[in-house]
XYZ file of C-alpha atoms in Angstrom:
428
model
C -49.852 -7.792 35.109
C -47.205 -5.964 37.117
C -47.945 -5.281 40.744
C -47.306 -1.849 42.139
C -44.576 -1.827 44.709
C -43.210 0.785 47.070
C -39.778 1.025 48.599
C -39.712 1.404 52.335
C -37.284 3.932 53.784
C -35.530 2.871 56.957
C -35.586 5.441 59.725
C -32.657 5.757 62.076
C -33.159 4.592 65.631
C -34.079 7.168 68.204
C -31.511 8.509 70.603
C -28.842 9.198 67.947
C -28.164 12.742 69.066
C -27.334 15.087 66.187
C -28.193 12.457 63.569
C -31.659 11.940 65.001
C -32.287 15.684 65.037
C -31.095 16.033 61.462
C -33.357 13.182 60.358
C -36.353 15.054 61.719
C -35.551 17.879 59.294
C -34.613 15.693 56.320
C -37.705 16.727 54.387
C -36.478 20.306 54.676
C -32.816 19.718 53.857
C -31.378 16.323 52.902
C -28.019 18.027 52.331
C -27.922 19.190 55.958
C -28.908 15.716 57.165
C -26.028 14.066 55.276
C -23.554 16.642 56.565
C -24.721 16.350 60.183
C -24.757 12.558 60.027
C -21.220 12.500 58.624
C -19.913 14.856 61.307
C -21.619 12.781 63.979
C -20.067 9.564 62.639
C -16.613 11.157 62.456
C -17.018 12.422 66.019
C -17.836 8.907 67.211
C -14.720 7.542 65.479
C -12.503 10.198 67.043
C -13.921 9.507 70.508
C -13.089 5.836 69.977
C -9.506 6.752 68.994
C -9.200 8.886 72.139
C -10.534 6.046 74.276
C -8.029 3.592 72.782
C -5.195 5.977 73.651
C -6.409 7.141 77.078
C -8.773 4.435 78.249
C -12.346 5.003 79.367
C -13.203 8.467 80.634
C -12.531 8.955 84.398
C -10.878 5.527 84.575
C -7.305 4.697 85.570
C -5.958 2.344 82.956
C -2.441 0.922 83.192
C -2.115 0.505 79.403
C -2.995 4.074 78.455
C -0.586 5.980 76.206
C -1.823 9.479 76.984
C -4.501 11.620 78.566
C -7.290 13.866 77.310
C -6.447 17.533 76.825
C -9.749 19.257 76.158
C -11.279 19.858 72.720
C -10.518 22.066 69.722
C -12.019 22.929 66.361
C -10.577 22.049 62.997
C -11.794 22.352 59.428
C -12.407 19.416 57.164
C -13.337 19.541 53.480
C -16.215 17.651 51.936
C -17.694 17.923 48.464
C -19.468 21.232 49.218
C -16.761 23.085 51.100
C -15.033 23.152 54.463
C -16.889 22.825 57.753
C -15.735 23.298 61.335
C -15.612 20.063 63.326
C -14.933 19.793 67.039
C -12.448 17.090 67.945
C -10.856 15.833 71.158
C -7.198 16.482 71.903
C -4.936 13.796 73.340
C -1.437 14.250 74.737
C 1.246 11.671 75.443
C 2.295 11.180 79.032
C 5.475 13.030 78.074
C 3.492 16.084 76.911
C 3.533 15.729 73.111
C 0.180 15.749 71.276
C -1.040 12.447 69.827
C -2.681 12.327 66.400
C -6.125 10.763 66.017
C -6.018 8.253 63.103
C -9.637 8.875 62.030
C -9.063 12.659 61.869
C -5.812 12.277 59.923
C -7.459 9.936 57.412
C -10.409 12.303 56.945
C -8.109 15.269 56.304
C -5.861 13.244 53.977
C -8.836 12.237 51.805
C -9.068 15.843 50.529
C -12.619 15.407 49.250
C -12.906 19.095 48.403
C -9.681 19.087 46.377
C -10.749 16.013 44.402
C -14.151 17.574 43.774
C -12.527 20.792 42.555
C -10.213 18.918 40.189
C -13.057 16.825 38.807
C -15.108 19.954 38.072
C -12.154 21.705 36.425
C -11.643 18.704 34.115
C -15.253 18.871 32.920
C -14.908 22.605 32.177
C -16.702 24.110 35.152
C -15.353 27.637 35.541
C -13.658 28.418 38.836
C -15.967 31.435 39.157
C -18.891 29.002 39.242
C -17.318 26.568 41.677
C -19.391 27.758 44.661
C -22.618 27.262 42.713
C -21.476 23.878 41.402
C -20.926 22.451 44.886
C -23.705 24.232 46.797
C -27.407 24.042 45.990
C -28.716 27.578 45.353
C -31.689 26.879 47.636
C -29.660 24.911 50.177
C -29.315 26.040 53.779
C -25.785 24.779 54.500
C -23.837 27.995 55.170
C -20.681 28.896 53.227
C -18.871 31.477 55.363
C -15.486 32.950 54.575
C -12.880 30.191 54.674
C -15.253 27.463 53.468
C -12.955 26.810 50.501
C -15.534 27.376 47.738
C -14.337 30.726 46.359
C -12.695 30.873 42.930
C -9.248 31.465 44.446
C -9.671 28.535 46.841
C -10.836 26.286 43.987
C -7.767 27.339 42.008
C -5.483 26.485 44.932
C -7.126 23.074 45.318
C -6.629 22.343 41.611
C -3.013 23.559 41.580
C -2.050 21.479 44.610
C -3.737 18.255 43.501
C -2.790 18.493 39.806
C 0.858 19.206 40.725
C 0.971 16.209 43.062
C -0.597 13.888 40.501
C 1.653 15.161 37.707
C 4.744 14.510 39.846
C 3.542 10.995 40.588
C 2.676 10.269 36.935
C 5.874 11.725 35.449
C 7.952 9.706 37.903
C 6.113 6.412 37.415
C 8.146 3.314 36.500
C 7.613 2.179 32.883
C 9.615 -1.037 33.027
C 6.544 -3.136 33.861
C 4.741 -2.020 30.673
C 5.336 -4.117 27.547
C 5.242 -1.127 25.197
C 5.357 -2.101 21.521
C 4.270 1.154 19.862
C 5.126 4.732 20.834
C 3.352 7.729 19.333
C 4.911 11.179 19.804
C 3.344 14.483 18.824
C 3.427 18.126 19.858
C 0.647 20.465 20.917
C 1.002 24.250 20.619
C -0.134 25.858 23.862
C 0.864 29.397 22.935
C 3.089 31.199 20.462
C 6.269 30.416 22.383
C 5.267 27.254 24.229
C 4.992 23.759 22.756
C 4.463 20.565 24.715
C 5.666 17.246 23.277
C 3.663 14.245 24.491
C 4.292 10.498 24.207
C 1.669 7.769 24.249
C 2.377 4.027 24.278
C 0.452 0.927 23.226
C 1.281 -2.301 25.039
C 1.205 -5.866 23.710
C -2.425 -6.311 24.828
C -3.590 -3.220 22.907
C -4.059 -0.922 25.911
C -2.975 2.713 25.614
C -0.877 4.555 28.203
C 0.110 8.249 28.378
C 3.873 8.000 28.937
C 5.369 11.449 29.314
C 5.366 15.152 28.585
C 8.042 17.771 27.979
C 7.883 21.530 27.409
C 9.860 23.672 24.971
C 9.688 26.706 22.703
C 9.388 24.527 19.555
C 9.463 20.861 18.587
C 13.258 21.101 18.584
C 15.393 17.959 18.712
C 16.668 18.968 22.172
C 13.106 18.988 23.562
C 12.278 15.619 22.016
C 15.608 14.227 23.192
C 14.845 15.366 26.734
C 11.475 13.569 26.585
C 13.040 10.362 25.256
C 15.848 10.475 27.825
C 13.225 10.812 30.544
C 11.286 7.793 29.228
C 14.456 5.692 29.096
C 15.433 6.761 32.605
C 11.995 5.657 33.839
C 12.377 2.169 32.376
C 11.638 2.242 28.626
C 14.359 -0.162 27.479
C 16.022 1.141 24.248
C 17.127 -2.396 23.330
C 13.545 -3.663 22.930
C 12.230 -3.526 19.316
C 9.442 -0.965 18.976
C 7.579 0.931 16.295
C 7.556 4.732 16.591
C 4.777 6.771 14.998
C 5.356 10.501 14.485
C 4.415 13.409 12.235
C 6.829 14.758 9.630
C 9.132 16.442 12.172
C 12.776 15.674 11.385
C 13.697 16.569 14.979
C 11.544 13.694 16.233
C 13.101 11.152 13.882
C 16.627 12.380 14.687
C 16.136 12.059 18.458
C 14.488 8.632 18.185
C 17.268 7.168 16.051
C 19.947 8.667 18.267
C 18.547 6.871 21.326
C 17.008 3.701 19.902
C 19.288 2.992 16.938
C 19.720 4.083 13.327
C 17.418 1.391 11.986
C 14.508 1.917 14.386
C 11.294 1.628 12.338
C 9.461 4.962 12.169
C 6.017 5.412 10.650
C 4.743 8.867 9.754
C 1.121 9.823 10.275
C -0.439 9.158 6.883
C -3.405 11.433 7.560
C -1.057 14.324 8.400
C 0.799 13.726 5.149
C -2.386 13.651 3.077
C -3.708 16.783 4.818
C -0.512 18.711 4.089
C -0.644 17.666 0.444
C -4.315 18.632 0.019
C -3.728 22.086 1.490
C -1.304 22.850 -1.354
C -3.402 21.440 -4.206
C -6.245 23.014 -6.152
C -9.677 21.574 -5.243
C -9.991 20.027 -8.708
C -7.144 17.610 -7.921
C -8.229 16.629 -4.391
C -10.387 13.624 -5.274
C -7.901 11.955 -7.636
C -4.875 12.507 -5.366
C -6.724 11.340 -2.258
C -7.891 8.228 -4.096
C -4.360 7.403 -5.299
C -2.881 7.846 -1.802
C -5.566 5.697 -0.203
C -5.040 2.990 -2.814
C -1.279 2.993 -2.165
C -1.700 2.765 1.614
C -4.120 -0.138 1.303
C -1.719 -2.256 -0.815
C -0.027 -5.177 0.958
C 3.028 -4.948 -1.296
C 5.229 -2.010 -0.223
C 7.117 -1.993 -3.574
C 3.873 -1.605 -5.538
C 2.662 1.079 -3.125
C 5.908 3.030 -3.582
C 5.633 2.745 -7.355
C 2.063 4.044 -7.256
C 3.080 7.074 -5.169
C 6.032 7.829 -7.452
C 3.711 7.698 -10.471
C 1.384 10.138 -8.698
C 4.284 12.507 -8.040
C 5.323 12.289 -11.685
C 1.788 13.167 -12.855
C 1.779 16.247 -10.615
C 5.151 17.584 -11.779
C 3.537 19.850 -14.398
C 0.547 21.162 -12.389
C 2.118 21.308 -8.916
C 5.889 20.690 -8.930
C 6.292 21.713 -5.286
C 3.627 19.235 -4.179
C 5.212 16.536 -6.305
C 8.440 16.944 -4.370
C 6.541 16.956 -1.068
C 4.874 13.624 -1.896
C 8.249 11.930 -2.303
C 9.710 13.504 0.850
C 9.860 10.893 3.631
C 8.433 8.188 1.371
C 10.221 5.370 3.221
C 8.699 6.372 6.548
C 5.223 6.734 5.064
C 5.212 3.042 4.069
C 6.954 1.550 7.131
C 3.910 -0.477 8.242
C 3.638 -1.901 4.712
C 7.341 -2.789 4.593
C 6.967 -4.626 7.901
C 4.290 -6.791 6.275
C 1.584 -6.030 8.846
C -2.065 -7.044 8.297
C -4.294 -4.392 6.707
C -6.411 -3.731 9.809
C -3.339 -3.259 12.004
C -1.762 -0.943 9.403
C -4.858 1.249 9.418
C -4.915 1.392 13.228
C -1.242 2.317 13.589
C -0.705 4.675 10.643
C -3.666 6.942 11.445
C -3.700 9.799 13.958
C -6.872 8.825 15.828
C -5.130 7.663 19.008
C -2.925 10.683 19.678
C -5.471 13.181 18.283
C -8.122 11.776 20.620
C -5.853 12.584 23.549
C -4.940 16.017 22.166
C -8.639 16.752 21.655
C -9.232 16.096 25.345
C -6.330 18.434 26.197
C -7.889 21.205 24.100
C -11.322 20.632 25.649
C -10.041 20.631 29.226
C -7.907 23.757 28.744
C -10.380 25.833 26.753
C -11.369 27.894 29.822
C -7.767 28.975 30.401
C -7.437 32.537 29.140
C -3.759 33.122 29.902
C -0.877 30.716 30.452
C 1.207 32.282 33.209
C 4.049 29.744 33.037
C 5.175 26.478 31.474
C 4.558 24.685 34.790
C 0.900 25.705 34.579
C 0.679 24.314 31.040
C 2.348 21.081 32.155
C -0.066 20.637 35.063
C -3.171 21.211 32.961
C -1.948 19.060 30.070
C -0.846 16.197 32.319
C -4.242 16.262 34.065
C -5.995 16.281 30.677
C -3.899 13.382 29.343
C -4.810 11.249 32.334
C -8.433 12.340 31.966
C -8.291 11.136 28.342
C -6.962 7.779 29.540
C -10.297 7.124 31.274
C -11.980 7.051 27.864
C -9.310 5.064 25.987
C -10.515 1.941 24.267
C -8.418 -1.047 23.399
C -6.668 -0.909 20.032
C -9.146 -2.148 17.445
C -6.640 -4.555 15.879
C -5.084 -5.707 19.192
C -5.391 -9.380 18.202
C -2.906 -8.748 15.378
C -0.200 -7.253 17.627
C 1.727 -10.576 17.776
C 2.293 -10.085 14.029
C 3.888 -6.715 14.816
C 6.201 -8.315 17.396
C 7.356 -10.915 14.854
C 7.820 -8.255 12.179
C 9.894 -6.047 14.486
C 12.083 -8.982 15.521
C 12.660 -9.909 11.856
C 13.441 -6.277 10.975
C 16.021 -5.921 13.758
C 17.624 -9.282 12.893
C 17.869 -8.298 9.224
C 19.464 -4.930 10.048
C 21.904 -6.588 12.462
C 22.968 -9.090 9.793
C 23.370 -6.291 7.242
C 25.590 -4.298 9.612
C 27.687 -7.406 10.260
C 28.155 -7.988 6.521
C 29.130 -4.352 5.947
C 31.644 -4.431 8.790
C 33.099 -7.701 7.477
C 33.408 -6.251 3.980
C 35.161 -3.131 5.305
C 37.554 -5.228 7.361
C 38.410 -7.346 4.303
């Protein structure tokens, strides 16, 4: 039989000034108690900083670096807005004001900005920011300048998202052992497309790598993204597998930077979806079954033969679709030609990884009614990509990634030998 137990609540000692007074009213407002206690603690820390710089009050200390210069008020943000806090002022013996470390650290924390960004990323409207951070029945005042208006919330988000985007887009990539790179575009508006890159390292962990804006998925935009990744440490000499949609601009830019024989795998789901959209419903089941059977085969030659037979069968009923099936056939079966295990092929050839990230981008940005500039789209998308990273799981077939490394090494060695033979033959 379980015994009933109660949890005792420790009361603060008497004589704690503002904290003791706030504790007396905690049953009325716990929010006010926490705020008052925090301000009291910060005040104690600042008084200690002033004492370390000036020595004890009314004492003549030989080691002092400055002297007290009255008090002033400053605003500091916490999760529910900005509050006025009185702080001591300290001046050097030469007359210049000394900073208080505890005050500088408290201001640098930017609790209100972080709170605003967190709420924006979970789709809280900026118009509802005040209500989200303040209890409707609470008694902590929110006067003008408290930083909880919609315009203030917007400024907090802009400042913090811009700073984090700059840090992320300038991060060094050389320490990451990236084996797989997925690149895809997301249409923000009619004349604005963002191209994003996501990498998978040798341990199966996923990393958002970069982002670039453009009017379309043009080769120049993709090339700019790839150049940026290389400049940040993505070594073009390291064998990697690239996974893209059917964009020829993507393939062109990748091969220009990483070599003509860089293995590229197209999204198989994208290919199947494009084919189904052009077929009559009566043919969907049989075509989908044939494609799935081909992609599951371990033998790339047999898989290619099966797809060619499917295209031949469709020549009479849908000649345009028949031609589309054969377009990019080599890149559709890249993971099969590399001889990868079935589970790893399924993990790499599908769109789940990049579409999961793009789904988070669409969810985070759904409250945006108008994109005022490309920099705004970049900030929101970069914040959403890093928000998606928090939910990334390890690649399901991560234990089979050593097989991919061996396959890539064999592929590059084979292509190098072939180029050597061709050059030798031409020279002869």
